[in-house]
GROMACS .gro file of C-alpha atoms in nm:
model
  347
    1MET     CA    1   2.572  -1.742  -4.952
    2ARG     CA    2   2.626  -1.429  -5.155
    3PHE     CA    3   2.686  -1.099  -4.968
    4PRO     CA    4   2.375  -0.916  -5.111
    5SER     CA    5   2.156  -1.203  -4.994
    6LEU     CA    6   2.303  -1.173  -4.646
    7LEU     CA    7   2.225  -0.804  -4.642
    8LYS     CA    8   1.865  -0.878  -4.736
    9LEU     CA    9   1.832  -1.123  -4.448
   10VAL     CA   10   1.977  -0.874  -4.201
   11ALA     CA   11   1.744  -0.604  -4.329
   12ALA     CA   12   1.443  -0.833  -4.292
   13ALA     CA   13   1.548  -0.920  -3.939
   14LEU     CA   14   1.575  -0.553  -3.847
   15VAL     CA   15   1.229  -0.484  -3.986
   16GLY     CA   16   1.091  -0.767  -3.771
   17LEU     CA   17   1.260  -0.630  -3.459
   18THR     CA   18   1.108  -0.286  -3.505
   19ALA     CA   19   0.762  -0.443  -3.475
   20TYR     CA   20   0.842  -0.503  -3.107
   21ALA     CA   21   1.009  -0.174  -3.036
   22ALA     CA   22   0.816   0.113  -2.874
   23PRO     CA   23   0.720   0.392  -3.115
   24ALA     CA   24   0.949   0.691  -3.104
   25GLY     CA   25   0.667   0.916  -2.981
   26ALA     CA   26   0.528   0.667  -2.727
   27GLU     CA   27   0.392   0.815  -2.404
   28PRO     CA   28   0.629   0.775  -2.110
   29LEU     CA   29   0.531   0.533  -1.836
   30ALA     CA   30   0.323   0.687  -1.557
   31LYS     CA   31   0.560   0.545  -1.292
   32GLU     CA   32   0.846   0.754  -1.437
   33LEU     CA   33   0.641   1.072  -1.429
   34PHE     CA   34   0.503   1.026  -1.078
   35GLY     CA   35   0.828   0.884  -0.944
   36ALA     CA   36   1.009   1.201  -1.046
   37GLN     CA   37   0.785   1.428  -0.833
   38LYS     CA   38   0.952   1.551  -0.513
   39LEU     CA   39   0.662   1.750  -0.367
   40PRO     CA   40   0.280   1.720  -0.377
   41ALA     CA   41   0.030   1.918  -0.586
   42ALA     CA   42  -0.054   2.234  -0.390
   43THR     CA   43  -0.427   2.202  -0.446
   44ALA     CA   44  -0.722   2.086  -0.240
   45PRO     CA   45  -0.684   1.732  -0.102
   46GLN     CA   46  -0.851   1.479  -0.334
   47SER     CA   47  -0.797   1.119  -0.428
   48PHE     CA   48  -0.862   1.015  -0.784
   49GLY     CA   49  -0.925   0.661  -0.910
   50PHE     CA   50  -0.878   0.332  -0.733
   51TYR     CA   51  -0.612   0.226  -0.478
   52SER     CA   52  -0.411   0.055  -0.751
   53LYS     CA   53  -0.488   0.294  -1.037
   54GLY     CA   54  -0.493   0.659  -0.957
   55CYS     CA   55  -0.324   0.961  -0.793
   56PHE     CA   56  -0.399   1.232  -0.539
   57SER     CA   57  -0.357   1.605  -0.479
   58GLY     CA   58  -0.306   1.817  -0.171
   59GLY     CA   59  -0.087   1.554  -0.005
   60MET     CA   60   0.087   1.592   0.329
   61ALA     CA   61   0.398   1.419   0.461
   62ILE     CA   62   0.432   1.259   0.798
   63ALA     CA   63   0.744   1.393   0.972
   64LYS     CA   64   1.055   1.185   0.992
   65ASP     CA   65   1.012   1.177   1.369
   66GLY     CA   66   0.704   1.230   1.588
   67PRO     CA   67   0.623   1.183   1.954
   68HIS     CA   68   0.516   0.823   1.892
   69TRP     CA   69   0.650   0.732   1.545
   70GLN     CA   70   0.959   0.711   1.326
   71ALA     CA   71   0.945   0.705   0.949
   72MET     CA   72   1.156   0.434   0.775
   73ARG     CA   73   1.323   0.407   0.431
   74LEU     CA   74   1.344   0.788   0.396
   75SER     CA   75   1.530   0.769   0.059
   76ARG     CA   76   1.214   0.637  -0.112
   77ASN     CA   77   1.027   0.962  -0.047
   78ARG     CA   78   0.705   0.771   0.029
   79ARG     CA   79   0.597   0.952   0.344
   80TRP     CA   80   0.307   1.129   0.162
   81GLY     CA   81  -0.065   1.072   0.188
   82HIS     CA   82  -0.409   1.235   0.191
   83PRO     CA   83  -0.430   1.458   0.505
   84GLN     CA   84  -0.697   1.229   0.649
   85LEU     CA   85  -0.464   0.931   0.634
   86ILE     CA   86  -0.172   1.119   0.785
   87ALA     CA   87  -0.402   1.235   1.069
   88THR     CA   88  -0.514   0.877   1.119
   89LEU     CA   89  -0.152   0.759   1.154
   90GLU     CA   90  -0.077   1.030   1.405
   91ARG     CA   91  -0.380   0.938   1.610
   92LEU     CA   92  -0.298   0.564   1.592
   93SER     CA   93   0.058   0.631   1.707
   94ARG     CA   94  -0.070   0.827   2.008
   95GLU     CA   95  -0.352   0.592   2.111
   96ALA     CA   96  -0.149   0.274   2.045
   97ALA     CA   97   0.110   0.404   2.289
   98GLN     CA   98  -0.164   0.416   2.551
   99ASP     CA   99  -0.239   0.052   2.473
  100GLY     CA  100   0.124  -0.051   2.532
  101TRP     CA  101   0.273  -0.018   2.180
  102ASN     CA  102   0.593   0.176   2.210
  103GLY     CA  103   0.543   0.367   1.885
  104LEU     CA  104   0.493   0.314   1.513
  105LEU     CA  105   0.763   0.242   1.263
  106VAL     CA  106   0.600   0.380   0.946
  107GLY     CA  107   0.690   0.217   0.616
  108ASP     CA  108   0.568   0.317   0.272
  109ILE     CA  109   0.266   0.548   0.237
  110SER     CA  110   0.264   0.705  -0.110
  111GLN     CA  111   0.474   0.914  -0.346
  112PRO     CA  112   0.415   1.292  -0.321
  113ARG     CA  113   0.142   1.285  -0.588
  114GLY     CA  114   0.069   0.917  -0.570
  115GLY     CA  115   0.046   0.721  -0.895
  116PRO     CA  116   0.221   0.395  -0.976
  117MET     CA  117   0.556   0.351  -0.804
  118LEU     CA  118   0.887   0.283  -0.963
  119THR     CA  119   0.925  -0.032  -0.755
  120GLY     CA  120   0.717  -0.236  -0.514
  121HIS     CA  121   0.349  -0.183  -0.447
  122ALA     CA  122   0.059  -0.221  -0.682
  123SER     CA  123  -0.160  -0.009  -0.459
  124HIS     CA  124  -0.057   0.296  -0.245
  125GLN     CA  125  -0.149   0.517  -0.545
  126ILE     CA  126  -0.417   0.751  -0.409
  127GLY     CA  127  -0.274   0.846  -0.066
  128LEU     CA  128  -0.502   0.621   0.137
  129ASP     CA  129  -0.266   0.318   0.211
  130ALA     CA  130   0.010   0.292   0.468
  131ASP     CA  131   0.242   0.015   0.586
  132ILE     CA  132   0.309  -0.016   0.961
  133TRP     CA  133   0.585  -0.248   1.080
  134PHE     CA  134   0.502  -0.525   1.324
  135THR     CA  135   0.826  -0.424   1.497
  136PRO     CA  136   0.750  -0.156   1.760
  137MET     CA  137   0.951   0.163   1.770
  138PRO     CA  138   1.267   0.136   1.989
  139SER     CA  139   1.324   0.369   2.280
  140ARG     CA  140   1.591   0.559   2.081
  141ARG     CA  141   1.588   0.731   1.746
  142PHE     CA  142   1.723   0.544   1.447
  143THR     CA  143   1.996   0.705   1.241
  144ASN     CA  144   1.926   0.770   0.877
  145SER     CA  145   2.149   0.472   0.788
  146GLU     CA  146   1.957   0.243   1.022
  147ARG     CA  147   1.627   0.356   0.870
  148GLU     CA  148   1.751   0.234   0.534
  149ASN     CA  149   1.898  -0.097   0.649
  150VAL     CA  150   1.727  -0.223   0.965
  151SER     CA  151   1.484  -0.503   0.880
  152ALA     CA  152   1.143  -0.563   1.023
  153VAL     CA  153   1.090  -0.893   1.202
  154SER     CA  154   0.875  -1.163   1.049
  155MET     CA  155   0.594  -1.281   1.273
  156LEU     CA  156   0.598  -1.628   1.125
  157LYS     CA  157   0.765  -1.946   1.245
  158GLY     CA  158   1.044  -2.024   0.997
  159ASP     CA  159   0.902  -2.094   0.649
  160SER     CA  160   0.564  -2.195   0.780
  161LEU     CA  161   0.227  -2.026   0.750
  162TYR     CA  162   0.186  -1.994   1.124
  163VAL     CA  163   0.273  -1.723   1.378
  164ASP     CA  164   0.571  -1.774   1.605
  165ASP     CA  165   0.435  -1.744   1.959
  166ARG     CA  166   0.780  -1.627   2.080
  167LYS     CA  167   0.736  -1.310   1.871
  168TRP     CA  168   0.363  -1.245   1.895
  169THR     CA  169   0.248  -1.045   2.197
  170PRO     CA  170  -0.083  -0.900   2.329
  171ALA     CA  171   0.044  -0.560   2.206
  172HIS     CA  172   0.037  -0.681   1.849
  173GLU     CA  173  -0.329  -0.769   1.883
  174ALA     CA  174  -0.397  -0.435   2.059
  175VAL     CA  175  -0.246  -0.220   1.783
  176LEU     CA  176  -0.449  -0.400   1.519
  177ARG     CA  177  -0.764  -0.371   1.727
  178ARG     CA  178  -0.706  -0.004   1.778
  179ALA     CA  179  -0.648   0.062   1.405
  180ALA     CA  180  -0.960  -0.139   1.311
  181SER     CA  181  -1.171   0.061   1.557
  182TYR     CA  182  -1.146   0.380   1.350
  183PRO     CA  183  -1.453   0.432   1.123
  184GLN     CA  184  -1.241   0.564   0.840
  185VAL     CA  185  -1.020   0.252   0.831
  186GLU     CA  186  -1.179   0.026   0.570
  187ARG     CA  187  -0.951  -0.279   0.598
  188ILE     CA  188  -0.618  -0.399   0.730
  189LEU     CA  189  -0.416  -0.654   0.527
  190VAL     CA  190  -0.212  -0.914   0.714
  191HIS     CA  191  -0.059  -1.254   0.639
  192PRO     CA  192  -0.314  -1.540   0.660
  193GLY     CA  193  -0.119  -1.687   0.951
  194ILE     CA  194  -0.165  -1.361   1.148
  195LYS     CA  195  -0.539  -1.358   1.067
  196LYS     CA  196  -0.564  -1.717   1.193
  197LYS     CA  197  -0.376  -1.621   1.513
  198LEU     CA  198  -0.631  -1.353   1.577
  199CYS     CA  199  -0.918  -1.587   1.500
  200ASP     CA  200  -0.785  -1.835   1.751
  201THR     CA  201  -0.705  -1.595   2.033
  202VAL     CA  202  -0.926  -1.286   2.028
  203ARG     CA  203  -1.184  -1.287   2.305
  204GLY     CA  204  -1.484  -1.064   2.370
  205ASP     CA  205  -1.580  -0.829   2.091
  206ARG     CA  206  -1.470  -0.982   1.759
  207SER     CA  207  -1.658  -0.752   1.520
  208TRP     CA  208  -1.335  -0.563   1.434
  209LEU     CA  209  -1.186  -0.879   1.285
  210ARG     CA  210  -1.406  -0.820   0.981
  211LYS     CA  211  -1.168  -0.549   0.869
  212VAL     CA  212  -0.857  -0.763   0.911
  213ARG     CA  213  -0.818  -0.940   0.575
  214PRO     CA  214  -0.569  -1.218   0.483
  215PHE     CA  215  -0.334  -1.150   0.194
  216TRP     CA  216  -0.001  -1.264   0.048
  217GLY     CA  217   0.305  -1.125   0.226
  218HIS     CA  218   0.233  -0.886   0.514
  219TYR     CA  219   0.412  -1.086   0.786
  220TYR     CA  220   0.664  -0.803   0.851
  221HIS     CA  221   0.405  -0.524   0.846
  222PHE     CA  222   0.033  -0.464   0.827
  223HIS     CA  223  -0.127  -0.258   0.553
  224LEU     CA  224  -0.376   0.003   0.674
  225ARG     CA  225  -0.627   0.136   0.419
  226ILE     CA  226  -0.881   0.412   0.476
  227ALA     CA  227  -1.198   0.470   0.276
  228CYS     CA  228  -1.248   0.738   0.014
  229PRO     CA  229  -1.251   1.072   0.204
  230ALA     CA  230  -1.545   1.313   0.181
  231GLY     CA  231  -1.489   1.554  -0.105
  232SER     CA  232  -1.298   1.304  -0.321
  233THR     CA  233  -1.581   1.249  -0.566
  234GLY     CA  234  -1.336   1.093  -0.815
  235CYS     CA  235  -1.225   0.826  -0.567
  236LYS     CA  236  -1.347   0.472  -0.645
  237ALA     CA  237  -1.451   0.281  -0.332
  238GLN     CA  238  -1.359  -0.077  -0.270
  239ALA     CA  239  -1.630  -0.329  -0.196
  240ALA     CA  240  -1.685  -0.368   0.180
  241PRO     CA  241  -1.543  -0.684   0.348
  242PRO     CA  242  -1.797  -0.972   0.373
  243PRO     CA  243  -2.009  -0.986   0.687
  244GLY     CA  244  -1.870  -1.177   0.983
  245ASP     CA  245  -1.528  -1.204   1.140
  246GLY     CA  246  -1.364  -1.379   0.847
  247CYS     CA  247  -1.269  -1.682   1.054
  248ASP     CA  248  -1.446  -1.923   0.820
  249LYS     CA  249  -1.395  -2.126   0.504
  250SER     CA  250  -1.254  -1.827   0.322
  251LEU     CA  251  -0.963  -1.830   0.570
  252ASP     CA  252  -0.926  -2.210   0.543
  253TRP     CA  253  -0.854  -2.165   0.169
  254TRP     CA  254  -0.523  -1.992   0.247
  255PHE     CA  255  -0.404  -2.307   0.423
  256THR     CA  256  -0.447  -2.525   0.116
  257ASP     CA  257  -0.195  -2.563  -0.166
  258GLU     CA  258  -0.392  -2.349  -0.412
  259PRO     CA  259  -0.287  -1.999  -0.307
  260TRP     CA  260   0.079  -2.091  -0.308
  261ARG     CA  261   0.111  -2.275  -0.638
  262PRO     CA  262   0.341  -2.102  -0.891
  263ALA     CA  263   0.148  -1.916  -1.158
  264LYS     CA  264   0.119  -2.108  -1.484
  265GLY     CA  265   0.259  -1.984  -1.812
  266PRO     CA  266   0.500  -1.695  -1.874
  267ALA     CA  267   0.503  -1.420  -1.621
  268LYS     CA  268   0.287  -1.122  -1.707
  269PRO     CA  269   0.436  -0.770  -1.683
  270LYS     CA  270   0.345  -0.580  -1.374
  271ALA     CA  271   0.082  -0.317  -1.427
  272ARG     CA  272   0.321  -0.036  -1.327
  273ASP     CA  273   0.564  -0.144  -1.597
  274VAL     CA  274   0.314  -0.085  -1.879
  275MET     CA  275   0.077   0.179  -1.734
  276THR     CA  276   0.076   0.514  -1.910
  277MET     CA  277  -0.117   0.829  -1.820
  278ALA     CA  278  -0.393   0.715  -2.057
  279ALA     CA  279  -0.475   0.436  -1.811
  280LEU     CA  280  -0.517   0.673  -1.515
  281PRO     CA  281  -0.805   0.912  -1.435
  282SER     CA  282  -0.790   1.222  -1.651
  283ALA     CA  283  -0.747   1.440  -1.337
  284CYS     CA  284  -0.403   1.283  -1.286
  285ARG     CA  285  -0.262   1.495  -1.570
  286SER     CA  286  -0.365   1.807  -1.374
  287VAL     CA  287  -0.215   1.658  -1.059
  288LEU     CA  288   0.119   1.617  -1.241
  289SER     CA  289   0.121   1.971  -1.379
  290ALA     CA  290  -0.002   2.150  -1.064
  291ALA     CA  291   0.233   2.382  -0.875
  292ALA     CA  292   0.422   2.251  -0.574
  293PRO     CA  293   0.409   2.401  -0.222
  294ALA     CA  294   0.685   2.638  -0.112
  295SER     CA  295   0.868   2.366   0.077
  296GLU     CA  296   0.834   2.018   0.220
  297MET     CA  297   0.807   2.151   0.574
  298ALA     CA  298   0.505   2.363   0.474
  299VAL     CA  299   0.306   2.045   0.416
  300THR     CA  300   0.451   1.814   0.683
  301MET     CA  301   0.268   1.696   0.992
  302THR     CA  302   0.524   1.779   1.258
  303GLY     CA  303   0.375   1.676   1.584
  304GLU     CA  304   0.090   1.548   1.793
  305GLY     CA  305  -0.238   1.668   1.656
  306GLY     CA  306  -0.082   1.950   1.451
  307ALA     CA  307   0.018   2.008   1.095
  308SER     CA  308   0.159   2.286   0.884
  309GLN     CA  309  -0.055   2.433   0.606
  310ALA     CA  310   0.060   2.498   0.250
  311ALA     CA  311  -0.148   2.817   0.224
  312SER     CA  312  -0.399   3.011   0.427
  313ALA     CA  313  -0.629   3.080   0.129
  314PRO     CA  314  -0.859   2.809  -0.008
  315LEU     CA  315  -0.673   2.578  -0.247
  316PRO     CA  316  -0.796   2.524  -0.600
  317VAL     CA  317  -0.996   2.209  -0.675
  318LEU     CA  318  -0.891   1.994  -0.969
  319GLY     CA  319  -1.151   1.886  -1.216
  320TYR     CA  320  -1.235   1.518  -1.261
  321GLN     CA  321  -1.393   1.323  -1.544
  322ALA     CA  322  -1.539   1.002  -1.406
  323GLU     CA  323  -1.452   0.673  -1.573
  324ASP     CA  324  -1.667   0.365  -1.588
  325PRO     CA  325  -1.640   0.190  -1.244
  326ALA     CA  326  -1.710  -0.141  -1.411
  327SER     CA  327  -1.362  -0.131  -1.563
  328ILE     CA  328  -1.219  -0.144  -1.212
  329LEU     CA  329  -1.470  -0.360  -1.033
  330SER     CA  330  -1.462  -0.632  -1.298
  331SER     CA  331  -1.103  -0.721  -1.200
  332MET     CA  332  -1.174  -0.731  -0.825
  333PRO     CA  333  -1.204  -1.065  -0.638
  334ALA     CA  334  -1.540  -1.197  -0.530
  335ASN     CA  335  -1.639  -1.099  -0.178
  336GLN     CA  336  -1.723  -1.448  -0.058
  337VAL     CA  337  -1.390  -1.616  -0.111
  338PRO     CA  338  -1.060  -1.425  -0.156
  339ARG     CA  339  -0.960  -1.573  -0.493
  340PRO     CA  340  -0.803  -1.294  -0.700
  341SER     CA  341  -0.830  -1.350  -1.073
  342GLU     CA  342  -0.460  -1.278  -1.098
  343ARG     CA  343  -0.201  -1.344  -0.831
  344PRO     CA  344  -0.061  -1.004  -0.728
  345ALA     CA  345   0.317  -0.990  -0.695
  346LEU     CA  346   0.333  -0.707  -0.446
  347GLN     CA  347   0.061  -0.509  -0.271
   0.00000   0.00000   0.00000
């Protein structure tokens, strides 16, 4: 082969490769922009968008330590949420202690301004989701190193789909019952085996089981989600759980082979790895550019029933341009049977 011909082939190959390269002026990924924020937007508390596609302003952090809680994985900076969620966690920690739960180990809530995360969850974007470990708080305070490295305990028996009775206690049922009793709590995600355990053992009032929904994972922790708060007109509500306690054929499906079969075809990129600001509510641009509070402590809930305030004057309210809810609801699973159209990798 002559040298000029070789150059032509190389040039053609390079042209082909550029078709797959991102344009030089491409918009950065939303996860990079939101993941870089260290403090919340110092504006009125509002959630924008859906749990897996949005952001929030006016966030507060739950303190590293409280009377009945300890925050875990501090290096992630995911102790932030809408003030109503943070207040709900504080209340749950206090009232669960009265029920016999030693205290909450609080996992991921949200990034300071929400949005898609650099790693992990698909949801937790609008400050209304929180992970609570199934391991109760110990009687001593963890060191920072322990908070990064201590693992939660799986409630399952080996590699099975069923709860290990040596690990499950009445206190586990009690903390879930307490969380589900709050009107603002919309649903609680747990592993199907844990849902089945509750279905088999709960006596008396079973109405609260409607909020406890089976989902992949969630055997180390439960996922607490509250409804769109009042005043968050740009927040997109999730469909209510189906009527009944959920101990029916929809639960039986999780104990067939279908939910656990490997997905067919090449793996699709995770939404966070392709999502730009254009995919989020327009208000999220204002959330990103808003001023931060004076310090983290100014917007941290520090103790039982109390919280610091970022400012004494009314905070500005960000504008919001509504998007078509059909674009979100069309991808949601049907209410009757939990068969998501796409298998989520991480919640």
